[in-house]
CSV table of C-alpha atoms and ligand atoms in Angstrom, one decimal:
chain,number,residue,atom,x,y,z
T,981,MET,CA,24.3,-40.4,18.8
T,982,ARG,CA,24.4,-38.9,14.9
T,983,THR,CA,20.7,-40.6,14.4
T,984,PHE,CA,19.5,-39.1,17.5
T,985,LEU,CA,20.7,-35.4,16.9
T,986,ALA,CA,19.7,-35.7,13.4
T,987,THR,CA,16.3,-36.4,14.2
T,988,PHE,CA,16.3,-33.8,17.2
T,989,PHE,CA,17.1,-31.2,14.5
T,990,CYS,CA,14.5,-32.5,12.0
T,991,LEU,CA,11.9,-32.2,14.6
T,992,ALA,CA,13.3,-28.8,15.8
T,993,MET,CA,13.1,-27.5,12.4
T,994,MET,CA,9.4,-29.3,11.7
T,995,GLN,CA,8.3,-27.0,14.8
T,996,GLY,CA,8.2,-24.3,11.8
T,997,ALA,CA,7.4,-20.8,12.7
T,998,ALA,CA,11.0,-20.0,12.5
T,999,GLN,CA,11.9,-21.9,15.6
T,1000,ALA,CA,15.8,-21.5,15.1
T,1001,ALA,CA,18.2,-23.8,17.0
T,1002,ASP,CA,18.2,-21.6,20.2
T,1003,SER,CA,14.9,-20.0,20.2
T,1004,ILE,CA,12.1,-20.1,22.9
T,1005,ALA,CA,8.7,-22.2,22.3
T,1006,LEU,CA,6.4,-19.5,22.4
T,1007,LYS,CA,2.7,-19.6,22.3
T,1008,HIS,CA,1.7,-16.1,21.8
T,1009,GLY,CA,5.0,-14.8,19.3
T,1010,ALA,CA,5.1,-14.6,15.8
T,1011,HIS,CA,2.6,-16.9,14.3
T,1012,ARG,CA,4.3,-17.1,10.8
T,1013,ALA,CA,8.4,-17.0,9.7
T,1014,GLY,CA,9.1,-14.3,7.0
T,1015,ARG,CA,6.4,-12.2,5.3
T,1016,ARG,CA,2.7,-12.9,4.0
T,1017,THR,CA,2.6,-14.3,0.8
T,1018,ASP,CA,-0.7,-13.9,-0.2
T,1019,VAL,CA,-2.6,-11.3,-2.7
T,1020,HIS,CA,-3.8,-9.1,0.0
T,1021,MET,CA,-0.3,-8.6,1.3
T,1022,GLN,CA,1.1,-8.3,-2.3
T,1023,ARG,CA,-1.6,-5.7,-3.0
T,1024,TRP,CA,-0.5,-3.9,0.2
T,1025,ARG,CA,3.3,-4.1,-0.8
T,1026,GLU,CA,2.6,-2.4,-4.2
T,1027,HIS,CA,0.9,0.8,-2.8
T,1028,ALA,CA,4.0,2.8,-2.1
T,1029,LEU,CA,2.2,5.7,-0.8
T,1030,GLY,CA,-0.7,6.2,1.5
T,1031,GLN,CA,-2.8,8.7,3.5
T,1032,PHE,CA,-3.5,8.8,7.2
T,1033,ILE,CA,-6.3,11.3,8.4
T,1034,HIS,CA,-6.5,11.9,12.3
T,1035,TRP,CA,-9.9,13.4,12.8
T,1036,GLY,CA,-12.2,13.8,16.2
T,1037,VAL,CA,-13.4,16.4,18.5
T,1038,TYR,CA,-10.0,17.4,19.2
T,1039,ALA,CA,-10.2,19.3,15.6
T,1040,ILE,CA,-12.5,21.8,17.6
T,1041,PRO,CA,-10.0,23.5,19.7
T,1042,GLY,CA,-7.3,22.7,17.1
T,1043,GLY,CA,-4.4,22.8,20.0
T,1044,GLN,CA,-6.0,26.0,21.5
T,1045,TRP,CA,-7.6,26.5,24.9
T,1046,ASN,CA,-8.9,29.8,26.2
T,1047,GLY,CA,-6.4,31.8,23.8
T,1048,LYS,CA,-3.6,29.6,24.9
T,1049,TYR,CA,-1.6,27.4,22.9
T,1050,TYR,CA,-1.2,23.7,23.5
T,1051,PRO,CA,2.5,22.7,22.7
T,1052,GLY,CA,1.9,19.1,22.4
T,1053,ALA,CA,0.2,17.1,19.5
T,1054,ALA,CA,-3.2,18.5,19.0
T,1055,GLU,CA,-4.8,15.0,19.2
T,1056,TRP,CA,-3.7,14.9,22.7
T,1057,ILE,CA,-5.0,18.2,24.0
T,1058,ARG,CA,-7.5,16.6,26.5
T,1059,SER,CA,-4.3,15.3,28.7
T,1060,TRP,CA,-3.1,19.3,29.1
T,1061,SER,CA,-3.0,20.5,32.5
T,1062,GLU,CA,-4.6,24.1,31.1
T,1063,MET,CA,-7.4,22.0,29.5
T,1064,PRO,CA,-10.6,21.2,31.8
T,1065,LYS,CA,-11.7,17.1,31.5
T,1066,LYS,CA,-15.5,18.2,31.2
T,1067,ASP,CA,-15.0,20.9,28.5
T,1068,TYR,CA,-13.0,18.1,26.6
T,1069,ASP,CA,-15.9,15.7,27.3
T,1070,ASN,CA,-18.3,18.2,26.3
T,1071,LEU,CA,-16.8,18.7,22.6
T,1072,TYR,CA,-19.1,16.2,21.3
T,1073,LYS,CA,-21.6,18.6,21.5
T,1074,GLN,CA,-20.4,21.3,18.7
T,1075,PHE,CA,-19.2,18.4,16.4
T,1076,ASN,CA,-21.0,19.5,13.4
T,1077,PRO,CA,-18.7,19.6,10.6
T,1078,THR,CA,-21.0,20.8,8.0
T,1079,ASP,CA,-18.4,21.2,5.2
T,1080,PHE,CA,-17.2,17.6,5.7
T,1081,ASP,CA,-17.5,16.1,2.1
T,1082,ALA,CA,-15.7,12.6,2.1
T,1083,GLN,CA,-16.0,12.4,-2.2
T,1084,ARG,CA,-14.0,15.4,-1.9
T,1085,TRP,CA,-11.2,14.2,0.3
T,1086,ALA,CA,-11.1,11.2,-1.3
T,1087,ARG,CA,-11.0,12.9,-4.8
T,1088,GLN,CA,-7.8,14.8,-3.8
T,1089,ALA,CA,-6.8,11.7,-1.9
T,1090,LYS,CA,-6.9,9.9,-5.6
T,1091,ASP,CA,-5.5,12.8,-7.4
T,1092,MET,CA,-2.3,12.7,-4.7
T,1093,GLY,CA,-1.9,9.0,-5.8
T,1094,VAL,CA,-2.5,7.2,-2.6
T,1095,LYS,CA,-3.1,3.7,-3.0
T,1096,TYR,CA,-4.7,3.3,0.6
T,1097,MET,CA,-5.8,5.4,3.4
T,1098,ILE,CA,-6.0,4.9,7.4
T,1099,PHE,CA,-8.8,6.6,9.4
T,1100,THR,CA,-9.3,7.2,13.0
T,1101,THR,CA,-12.1,5.5,14.0
T,1102,LYS,CA,-11.2,6.5,17.7
T,1103,HIS,CA,-8.4,8.1,18.9
T,1104,HIS,CA,-7.1,7.9,22.5
T,1105,ASP,CA,-10.4,10.4,23.7
T,1106,GLY,CA,-12.7,7.4,23.2
T,1107,PHE,CA,-14.9,9.3,20.9
T,1108,CYS,CA,-16.0,7.0,18.1
T,1109,LEU,CA,-16.6,8.3,14.4
T,1110,TRP,CA,-19.0,5.8,13.6
T,1111,PRO,CA,-22.4,5.3,15.7
T,1112,SER,CA,-21.0,2.3,18.3
T,1113,ARG,CA,-23.7,0.5,20.0
T,1114,TYR,CA,-21.5,0.1,22.6
T,1115,THR,CA,-21.1,3.7,24.1
T,1116,SER,CA,-23.0,6.8,23.3
T,1117,TYR,CA,-19.7,8.9,23.2
T,1118,THR,CA,-20.1,8.7,19.4
T,1119,VAL,CA,-21.0,11.0,16.4
T,1120,ALA,CA,-24.9,9.7,16.5
T,1121,SER,CA,-24.8,11.9,19.8
T,1122,THR,CA,-23.5,14.8,18.0
T,1123,PRO,CA,-25.4,17.6,16.1
T,1124,TYR,CA,-24.0,16.2,13.1
T,1125,ARG,CA,-25.1,12.6,13.4
T,1126,LYS,CA,-24.3,10.8,10.7
T,1127,ASP,CA,-22.0,7.8,10.5
T,1128,VAL,CA,-18.2,9.5,9.1
T,1129,VAL,CA,-16.5,6.0,9.1
T,1130,ARG,CA,-19.5,5.0,6.3
T,1131,GLN,CA,-19.0,8.0,4.3
T,1132,ILE,CA,-15.1,7.6,4.2
T,1133,VAL,CA,-15.2,3.9,3.6
T,1134,ASP,CA,-17.7,4.3,0.8
T,1135,ALA,CA,-16.0,7.5,-1.0
T,1136,TYR,CA,-12.6,5.9,-0.8
T,1137,SER,CA,-13.6,2.7,-2.2
T,1138,ALA,CA,-15.4,4.5,-5.2
T,1139,GLU,CA,-12.0,5.9,-6.2
T,1140,GLY,CA,-10.4,2.4,-5.7
T,1141,ILE,CA,-8.5,3.4,-2.5
T,1142,ASP,CA,-8.1,0.6,0.0
T,1143,VAL,CA,-9.4,1.5,3.7
T,1144,HIS,CA,-7.7,0.7,7.2
T,1145,LEU,CA,-9.2,1.5,10.2
T,1146,TYR,CA,-7.0,3.3,12.9
T,1147,PHE,CA,-8.4,1.9,16.2
T,1148,SER,CA,-7.0,3.4,19.8
T,1149,ILE,CA,-6.6,0.4,22.6
T,1150,ILE,CA,-6.4,3.6,24.9
T,1151,ASP,CA,-9.8,5.0,25.8
T,1152,TRP,CA,-9.9,7.6,28.0
T,1153,ASN,CA,-13.6,7.8,28.1
T,1154,HIS,CA,-14.6,4.1,29.0
T,1155,LYS,CA,-14.6,3.6,32.8
T,1156,GLY,CA,-12.6,0.3,32.9
T,1157,TYR,CA,-9.8,1.6,31.0
T,1158,ARG,CA,-6.8,1.5,32.6
T,1159,SER,CA,-2.9,1.9,32.0
T,1160,ALA,CA,-1.5,0.0,34.6
T,1161,PRO,CA,-2.6,-3.9,35.0
T,1162,PRO,CA,-5.8,-3.9,37.4
T,1163,GLN,CA,-4.9,-4.9,41.5
T,1164,THR,CA,-8.2,-5.3,43.4
T,1165,PRO,CA,-11.0,-7.7,42.5
T,1166,LYS,CA,-13.0,-4.3,41.7
T,1167,GLU,CA,-10.4,-3.6,39.1
T,1168,VAL,CA,-10.0,-6.8,37.4
T,1169,VAL,CA,-14.0,-7.1,36.9
T,1170,ALA,CA,-13.9,-3.3,35.2
T,1171,TYR,CA,-10.8,-4.2,33.2
T,1172,GLU,CA,-12.7,-7.0,31.7
T,1173,GLU,CA,-15.8,-5.0,31.1
T,1174,PHE,CA,-13.0,-2.9,29.0
T,1175,LYS,CA,-11.6,-5.7,27.2
T,1176,THR,CA,-15.2,-7.3,26.1
T,1177,PHE,CA,-16.2,-3.6,25.2
T,1178,THR,CA,-12.8,-3.1,22.7
T,1179,ALA,CA,-13.5,-6.7,21.6
T,1180,ASN,CA,-17.1,-6.0,20.6
T,1181,GLN,CA,-16.3,-2.8,18.6
T,1182,LEU,CA,-13.6,-4.4,16.9
T,1183,VAL,CA,-16.3,-6.8,15.7
T,1184,GLU,CA,-18.6,-4.3,15.2
T,1185,LEU,CA,-16.4,-2.5,13.0
T,1186,LEU,CA,-15.7,-5.4,10.8
T,1187,THR,CA,-18.9,-6.2,10.7
T,1188,ASN,CA,-20.3,-2.6,9.6
T,1189,TYR,CA,-17.8,-2.4,7.3
T,1190,PRO,CA,-16.6,-5.6,6.0
T,1191,THR,CA,-14.3,-4.4,2.8
T,1192,ILE,CA,-12.0,-2.9,4.9
T,1193,LYS,CA,-8.4,-4.3,4.4
T,1194,GLY,CA,-6.6,-3.8,7.5
T,1195,LEU,CA,-6.6,-2.5,11.1
T,1196,TRP,CA,-3.9,-0.1,12.1
T,1197,PHE,CA,-3.9,0.0,16.1
T,1198,ASP,CA,-2.1,2.3,18.3
T,1199,GLY,CA,-1.7,2.7,22.4
T,1200,SER,CA,-1.0,-1.1,23.1
T,1201,TRP,CA,1.8,-0.1,25.2
T,1202,ASP,CA,0.0,0.1,28.3
T,1203,LYS,CA,1.3,-2.7,30.7
T,1204,ALA,CA,-2.6,-3.6,31.7
T,1205,TRP,CA,-2.9,-4.5,27.7
T,1206,VAL,CA,0.5,-6.0,27.1
T,1207,GLU,CA,-0.1,-8.5,30.1
T,1208,GLN,CA,-3.1,-9.8,28.4
T,1209,ALA,CA,-1.2,-11.4,25.3
T,1210,ALA,CA,-3.1,-14.7,25.4
T,1211,TRP,CA,-6.2,-12.9,25.2
T,1212,VAL,CA,-5.3,-10.2,22.8
T,1213,ASP,CA,-4.0,-13.2,20.3
T,1214,SER,CA,-7.1,-14.9,20.5
T,1215,LEU,CA,-9.2,-11.6,19.7
T,1216,GLY,CA,-6.7,-11.1,16.7
T,1217,MET,CA,-7.4,-14.5,15.4
T,1218,LYS,CA,-11.0,-13.9,15.8
T,1219,LEU,CA,-10.6,-10.8,13.8
T,1220,ARG,CA,-8.8,-12.4,11.2
T,1221,ALA,CA,-11.3,-15.3,10.6
T,1222,MET,CA,-13.8,-12.4,10.3
T,1223,SER,CA,-12.3,-10.8,7.1
T,1224,SER,CA,-10.2,-13.1,5.1
T,1225,GLY,CA,-7.1,-11.2,4.2
T,1226,LEU,CA,-6.7,-8.8,6.8
T,1227,ILE,CA,-3.6,-6.8,7.6
T,1228,ILE,CA,-2.8,-6.3,11.4
T,1229,GLY,CA,0.8,-4.0,12.0
T,1230,SER,CA,2.9,-5.2,14.6
T,1231,ARG,CA,1.4,-2.4,17.2
T,1232,PHE,CA,-1.2,-4.8,18.2
T,1233,ARG,CA,-0.3,-7.4,20.6
T,1234,ALA,CA,2.7,-8.2,22.4
T,1235,ASP,CA,4.3,-12.0,23.5
T,1236,GLU,CA,4.0,-13.5,26.6
T,1237,TYR,CA,7.1,-12.0,27.8
T,1238,GLY,CA,5.6,-8.6,27.0
T,1239,LYS,CA,7.8,-8.5,23.8
T,1240,ARG,CA,6.0,-6.1,21.6
T,1241,HIS,CA,6.5,-5.7,17.5
T,1242,TYR,CA,9.5,-8.3,17.3
T,1243,ASP,CA,8.8,-11.5,19.5
T,1244,SER,CA,11.1,-13.0,22.4
T,1245,ASN,CA,12.8,-15.0,19.2
T,1246,GLY,CA,12.8,-11.9,17.3
T,1247,ASN,CA,10.4,-12.5,14.9
T,1248,LEU,CA,8.0,-10.1,13.8
T,1249,ILE,CA,4.3,-10.2,15.5
T,1250,ASP,CA,1.9,-10.3,13.0
T,1251,ASP,CA,1.8,-8.4,9.5
T,1252,TYR,CA,4.1,-5.4,9.3
T,1253,ASP,CA,6.6,-3.6,11.3
T,1254,GLN,CA,4.9,-0.7,12.6
T,1255,THR,CA,7.8,1.3,14.4
T,1256,TRP,CA,8.7,3.7,11.9
T,1257,GLU,CA,6.7,6.5,13.1
T,1258,ARG,CA,8.1,9.8,11.8
T,1259,ASP,CA,11.4,7.6,11.2
T,1260,ILE,CA,13.0,6.0,8.5
T,1261,PRO,CA,15.2,2.9,9.1
T,1262,GLU,CA,19.0,3.6,7.8
T,1263,ASN,CA,19.1,1.0,5.2
T,1264,ILE,CA,17.4,-2.0,4.3
T,1265,SER,CA,19.3,-4.7,6.5
T,1266,VAL,CA,17.9,-3.5,9.6
T,1267,LEU,CA,14.4,-4.5,8.7
T,1268,ARG,CA,15.5,-8.3,8.3
T,1269,GLY,CA,13.2,-9.0,5.3
T,1270,ASN,CA,10.1,-7.5,6.9
T,1271,ASP,CA,7.3,-5.4,5.8
T,1272,TRP,CA,6.8,-1.9,7.0
T,1273,ASP,CA,5.4,1.0,6.5
T,1274,CYS,CA,6.5,4.5,7.8
T,1275,VAL,CA,3.9,6.8,8.7
T,1276,MET,CA,5.1,10.9,8.6
T,1277,THR,CA,3.3,14.2,9.9
T,1278,ILE,CA,3.9,17.4,7.7
T,1279,PRO,CA,4.4,19.6,10.8
T,1280,GLU,CA,6.9,18.2,13.7
T,1281,ASN,CA,4.9,16.4,15.6
T,1282,GLN,CA,1.1,16.9,15.0
T,1283,TRP,CA,-1.5,14.7,13.9
T,1284,GLY,CA,-4.9,16.0,14.5
T,1285,TYR,CA,-5.9,19.3,13.3
T,1286,HIS,CA,-3.5,22.0,15.2
T,1287,SER,CA,-4.8,25.6,14.0
T,1288,ASP,CA,-1.2,27.3,14.4
T,1289,TRP,CA,1.8,24.9,13.0
T,1290,ARG,CA,4.9,25.8,14.3
T,1291,GLY,CA,8.6,24.7,13.9
T,1292,TYR,CA,9.4,23.0,10.8
T,1293,VAL,CA,6.5,22.4,8.0
T,1294,LYS,CA,7.9,19.8,5.5
T,1295,THR,CA,7.6,20.4,1.9
T,1296,SER,CA,6.5,18.4,-1.3
T,1297,ALA,CA,9.8,17.9,-1.8
T,1298,ASP,CA,11.0,16.4,1.8
T,1299,LEU,CA,8.1,14.3,1.2
T,1300,ILE,CA,9.1,12.8,-2.2
T,1301,GLU,CA,12.5,12.3,-0.6
T,1302,MET,CA,11.1,10.3,2.2
T,1303,LEU,CA,8.9,8.6,-0.1
T,1304,VAL,CA,11.2,7.5,-2.7
T,1305,ARG,CA,13.6,6.5,0.4
T,1306,CYS,CA,11.2,4.1,1.7
T,1307,VAL,CA,9.7,2.5,-1.6
T,1308,ALA,CA,13.9,1.7,-2.4
T,1309,MET,CA,13.6,-0.2,1.3
T,1310,ASP,CA,10.7,-2.0,0.3
T,1311,GLY,CA,8.6,0.2,2.8
T,1312,ASN,CA,4.9,1.7,2.0
T,1313,PHE,CA,5.0,5.8,3.2
T,1314,VAL,CA,1.8,7.2,4.7
T,1315,VAL,CA,1.5,10.9,5.0
T,1316,ASN,CA,-1.0,12.2,7.8
T,1317,PHE,CA,-3.7,14.8,7.3
T,1318,GLY,CA,-5.6,16.7,9.8
T,1319,PRO,CA,-8.8,17.8,8.7
T,1320,ASP,CA,-10.4,20.9,10.7
T,1321,GLY,CA,-13.6,20.7,12.9
T,1322,ARG,CA,-15.9,21.9,10.0
T,1323,GLY,CA,-14.3,19.0,7.8
T,1324,ASN,CA,-12.2,21.1,5.4
T,1325,ILE,CA,-8.8,20.1,4.7
T,1326,ARG,CA,-6.1,22.8,5.6
T,1327,PRO,CA,-4.6,24.7,2.4
T,1328,GLU,CA,-0.7,23.7,3.4
T,1329,GLU,CA,-2.1,19.7,3.2
T,1330,ALA,CA,-4.3,20.6,0.2
T,1331,ALA,CA,-1.1,22.0,-1.3
T,1332,ILE,CA,1.0,19.1,-0.4
T,1333,ALA,CA,-1.6,16.6,-1.9
T,1334,ARG,CA,-1.6,18.5,-5.2
T,1335,GLU,CA,2.3,18.9,-5.6
T,1336,VAL,CA,2.8,15.3,-4.8
T,1337,GLY,CA,0.1,14.1,-7.1
T,1338,GLU,CA,1.5,16.2,-9.8
T,1339,TRP,CA,5.4,14.3,-9.2
T,1340,MET,CA,3.5,10.9,-8.4
T,1341,ARG,CA,1.6,11.3,-12.0
T,1342,ASP,CA,5.0,11.8,-14.1
T,1343,ASN,CA,6.6,9.6,-11.9
T,1344,GLY,CA,4.7,7.0,-9.9
T,1345,GLN,CA,5.5,4.2,-11.7
T,1346,ALA,CA,8.9,4.3,-10.5
T,1347,LEU,CA,7.4,3.0,-7.1
T,1348,TYR,CA,3.9,1.3,-7.6
T,1349,GLY,CA,4.6,-2.0,-7.3
T,1350,ALA,CA,8.5,-1.5,-7.5
T,1351,ALA,CA,11.1,-3.3,-5.2
T,1352,HIS,CA,14.3,-2.8,-3.4
T,1353,ALA,CA,17.2,-2.9,-6.1
T,1354,ASP,CA,20.4,-4.5,-4.2
T,1355,LEU,CA,23.0,-1.8,-5.7
T,1356,LYS,CA,25.3,0.1,-3.8
T,1357,GLN,CA,23.7,3.3,-2.6
T,1358,GLN,CA,24.7,6.5,-4.2
T,1359,GLY,CA,24.7,10.0,-3.4
T,1360,TRP,CA,22.6,11.3,-6.3
T,1361,GLY,CA,19.2,9.4,-5.0
T,1362,TYR,CA,17.5,5.8,-4.9
T,1363,PHE,CA,16.9,2.8,-7.0
T,1364,THR,CA,13.8,0.8,-7.3
T,1365,GLN,CA,12.7,-2.2,-9.8
T,1366,LYS,CA,10.7,-3.8,-11.6
T,1367,GLU,CA,9.9,-6.2,-14.4
T,1368,GLY,CA,13.5,-6.0,-15.6
T,1369,LYS,CA,14.1,-2.4,-15.0
T,1370,ILE,CA,16.1,-0.5,-12.6
T,1371,TYR,CA,14.2,3.3,-11.9
T,1372,ALA,CA,17.0,5.8,-10.5
T,1373,THR,CA,15.3,8.5,-9.0
T,1374,VAL,CA,17.7,11.8,-9.0
T,1375,PHE,CA,17.5,14.1,-6.0
T,1376,ASN,CA,21.3,15.3,-5.9
T,1377,ARG,CA,21.9,15.6,-10.0
T,1378,PRO,CA,26.2,15.5,-10.1
T,1379,VAL,CA,27.7,18.7,-11.6
T,1380,ASN,CA,29.4,16.4,-14.2
T,1381,ASN,CA,26.2,14.9,-15.1
T,1382,LEU,CA,27.4,11.5,-14.6
T,1383,LEU,CA,25.3,9.0,-12.5
T,1384,SER,CA,27.4,6.5,-11.0
T,1385,VAL,CA,25.9,3.1,-10.9
T,1386,GLU,CA,27.9,-0.5,-9.7
T,1387,PHE,CA,26.4,-3.5,-10.4
T,1388,PRO,CA,27.8,-6.3,-8.6
T,1389,ARG,CA,29.8,-8.8,-9.9
T,1390,GLY,CA,28.0,-11.8,-12.1
T,1391,ALA,CA,24.9,-9.3,-11.9
T,1392,SER,CA,22.7,-8.5,-14.8
T,1393,LEU,CA,23.8,-5.4,-17.4
T,1394,PRO,CA,22.2,-2.4,-18.2
T,1395,VAL,CA,20.8,-2.6,-22.3
T,1396,GLU,CA,19.2,1.1,-22.5
T,1397,ALA,CA,18.6,3.9,-20.4
T,1398,TYR,CA,15.8,6.7,-20.9
T,1399,PHE,CA,14.1,9.3,-18.9
T,1400,LEU,CA,10.9,8.2,-17.5
T,1401,VAL,CA,9.1,11.3,-18.2
T,1402,ASP,CA,9.5,11.2,-21.9
T,1403,GLY,CA,11.5,8.6,-22.6
T,1404,LYS,CA,14.5,10.4,-24.3
T,1405,PRO,CA,17.7,8.5,-24.5
T,1406,VAL,CA,20.2,8.8,-21.6
T,1407,GLU,CA,23.9,7.6,-22.8
T,1408,ILE,CA,25.2,4.7,-21.0
T,1409,ILE,CA,29.0,4.2,-20.3
T,1410,ASN,CA,30.7,1.4,-19.5
T,1411,ALA,CA,33.4,2.5,-16.7
T,1412,GLY,CA,34.7,-0.9,-16.2
T,1413,ARG,CA,35.6,-2.9,-13.5
T,1414,ASN,CA,34.9,-1.4,-9.6
T,1415,LYS,CA,37.0,-2.7,-6.8
T,1416,ARG,CA,34.5,-5.6,-5.7
T,1417,ASN,CA,35.1,-6.8,-9.5
T,1418,GLY,CA,31.6,-5.6,-10.4
T,1419,ARG,CA,31.1,-3.4,-13.2
T,1420,LEU,CA,30.9,0.0,-12.9
T,1421,TYR,CA,28.5,2.5,-15.3
T,1422,LYS,CA,28.0,5.9,-15.8
T,1423,PHE,CA,24.6,7.5,-17.1
T,1424,ALA,CA,25.0,10.4,-18.6
T,1425,ILE,CA,22.5,13.3,-18.3
T,1426,PRO,CA,22.7,15.5,-21.4
T,1427,PRO,CA,24.3,19.1,-20.0
T,1428,GLY,CA,21.0,20.7,-21.3
T,1429,TYR,CA,18.6,18.9,-19.5
T,1430,THR,CA,16.4,21.1,-17.1
T,1431,ALA,CA,14.7,19.9,-14.5
T,1432,SER,CA,12.8,21.4,-11.2
T,1433,LYS,CA,12.2,18.3,-9.7
T,1434,PRO,CA,13.5,14.9,-9.0
T,1435,PHE,CA,13.6,12.9,-12.2
T,1436,VAL,CA,13.4,9.1,-13.2
T,1437,ILE,CA,15.9,7.5,-15.6
T,1438,VAL,CA,14.9,3.8,-16.5
T,1439,ILE,CA,17.2,1.2,-16.8
T,1440,GLU,CA,16.3,-1.6,-19.1
T,1441,MET,CA,18.2,-4.8,-17.9
T,1442,GLN,CA,19.1,-8.1,-19.3
T,1443,GLN,CA,16.9,-9.4,-15.9
T,1444,ASN,CA,16.2,-8.2,-12.5
T,1445,VAL,CA,18.9,-7.6,-9.8
T,1446,PRO,CA,18.8,-9.1,-6.4
T,1447,SER,CA,16.0,-7.6,-4.2
T,1448,GLY,CA,14.9,-7.3,-0.8
T,1449,GLU,CA,13.4,-10.8,-1.2
T,1450,ASP,CA,17.0,-12.3,-0.7
T,1451,TYR,CA,16.9,-10.8,2.8
T,1452,HIS,CA,14.0,-12.4,3.2
T,1453,GLN,CA,15.2,-16.0,2.1
T,1454,ALA,CA,18.6,-15.1,3.9
T,1455,LYS,CA,16.7,-15.1,7.3
T,1456,THR,CA,14.5,-18.1,6.9
I,554,JFZ,C1,0.8,7.7,18.9
I,554,JFZ,C2,-0.7,8.2,19.0
I,554,JFZ,O1,-0.5,9.0,20.5
I,554,JFZ,C3,-0.5,9.9,18.5
I,554,JFZ,O2,-1.5,11.0,18.9
I,554,JFZ,C4,-0.6,9.6,16.6
I,554,JFZ,O3,-2.3,9.0,16.6
I,554,JFZ,C5,0.3,8.4,16.5
I,554,JFZ,C6,0.2,8.2,15.2
I,554,JFZ,O4,0.3,7.3,17.2
I,554,JFZ,O5,1.7,8.3,18.8
I,554,JFZ,C7,3.0,7.7,19.1
I,554,JFZ,C8,2.8,6.1,19.0
I,554,JFZ,C9,4.3,5.4,19.0
I,554,JFZ,C10,5.2,6.2,18.9
I,554,JFZ,C11,5.4,7.9,18.7
I,554,JFZ,C12,4.3,8.3,18.6
I,554,JFZ,N1,6.8,5.5,19.0
I,554,JFZ,O6,6.3,3.9,18.7
I,554,JFZ,O7,7.6,6.2,18.3
């Protein structure tokens, strides 16, 4: 019996793919246990900051129609009862962004400090910013005519910024597209055509733009799509075979039980957790060691260009705080831009890009390539770490000018501390043991030190403290 059990457990473990004892056999769940370990994913992980761009014919009405204000997200205006579908579907005839200059956008992104960008090749309306041969509803049919995706890929790549392509599965322009599963034979045929069309377009994108690093999927929540788990899984494999190292988030496919993002065994589907949309996890443990990104709008919920931003608009200070918070939990933070119908980035966004860029020039070292540091969260800010250094980014300077840091029992200890921006020393005070038998240290900000922005203190350690990797190892 014992031998039998031992053999059974060995076999169960050899099944691989995180098949825990109580897990079920899945054909189309996660295909890997834990994080990817290849160089492509490592590069992505080190980006810290990204840019999202939502651009399409919805930028022309810019959230208004016939003088009426559309209260939804501007890129959804076609679905508004006040928006005649015919009018929307003819907007492409006016698409002529004479001010569009991909190099200008790319330089601005570079100055902002972004390392990767995600560009909408096709949003839910189905309008393609590349000249797809599978539909005429593309930029090639507009007065502008030129391939926008090509210009984006070339200009950003020339600046050393990795390009990922956003692609919506929802396509309101394709006659075979539907949200509910097809029922009648006729509907089945039409949906099959839609599937073939979708696959063709994705293959076309990877063929036309082979240097892209990833695909950012959206609109994959329709029941019709979810039911195609096996087919979507094989499509994903085909795309990966075309592009080595291709990065795909968890918003592409469901498992055969219809579970999205995390499969029926709780394992992350594909390469990173894509559920953090305008939302940041409470703490790193909820991520269970998985890679993730947070995509964030500057206004409340506007991705495409809306001429009239109402409600709270985030400042660069808000975004910098979110960025550091994400990187401190091993995530990337992606800020969205919605250029107008003529191809201009609006002044509010340009100011954000400039201000974030200024901060990143002084402090980016604390974020690029940095990882989570498993130290007790403190109210004054966030920890990141790399190469034996802890970076303490201070957002709430304590009135007594003393920053508390608790090092767990047995952990490496601080050797030296200084301001990142000018190398000026910061005094380290050994404050004895904390409650958990670890060490409490105080880092003394000189009372005369003035800073109008969040600042970083570098703490040189004997060696690295535990990182997010430990959550990963605990899981597998
Ligand atoms: C989708 C789009 O509908 C939207 O227009 C935009 O492109 C955005 C990036 O993605 O919107 C979503 C998708 C998922 C959630 C919320 C909005 N979600 O999971 O919470």
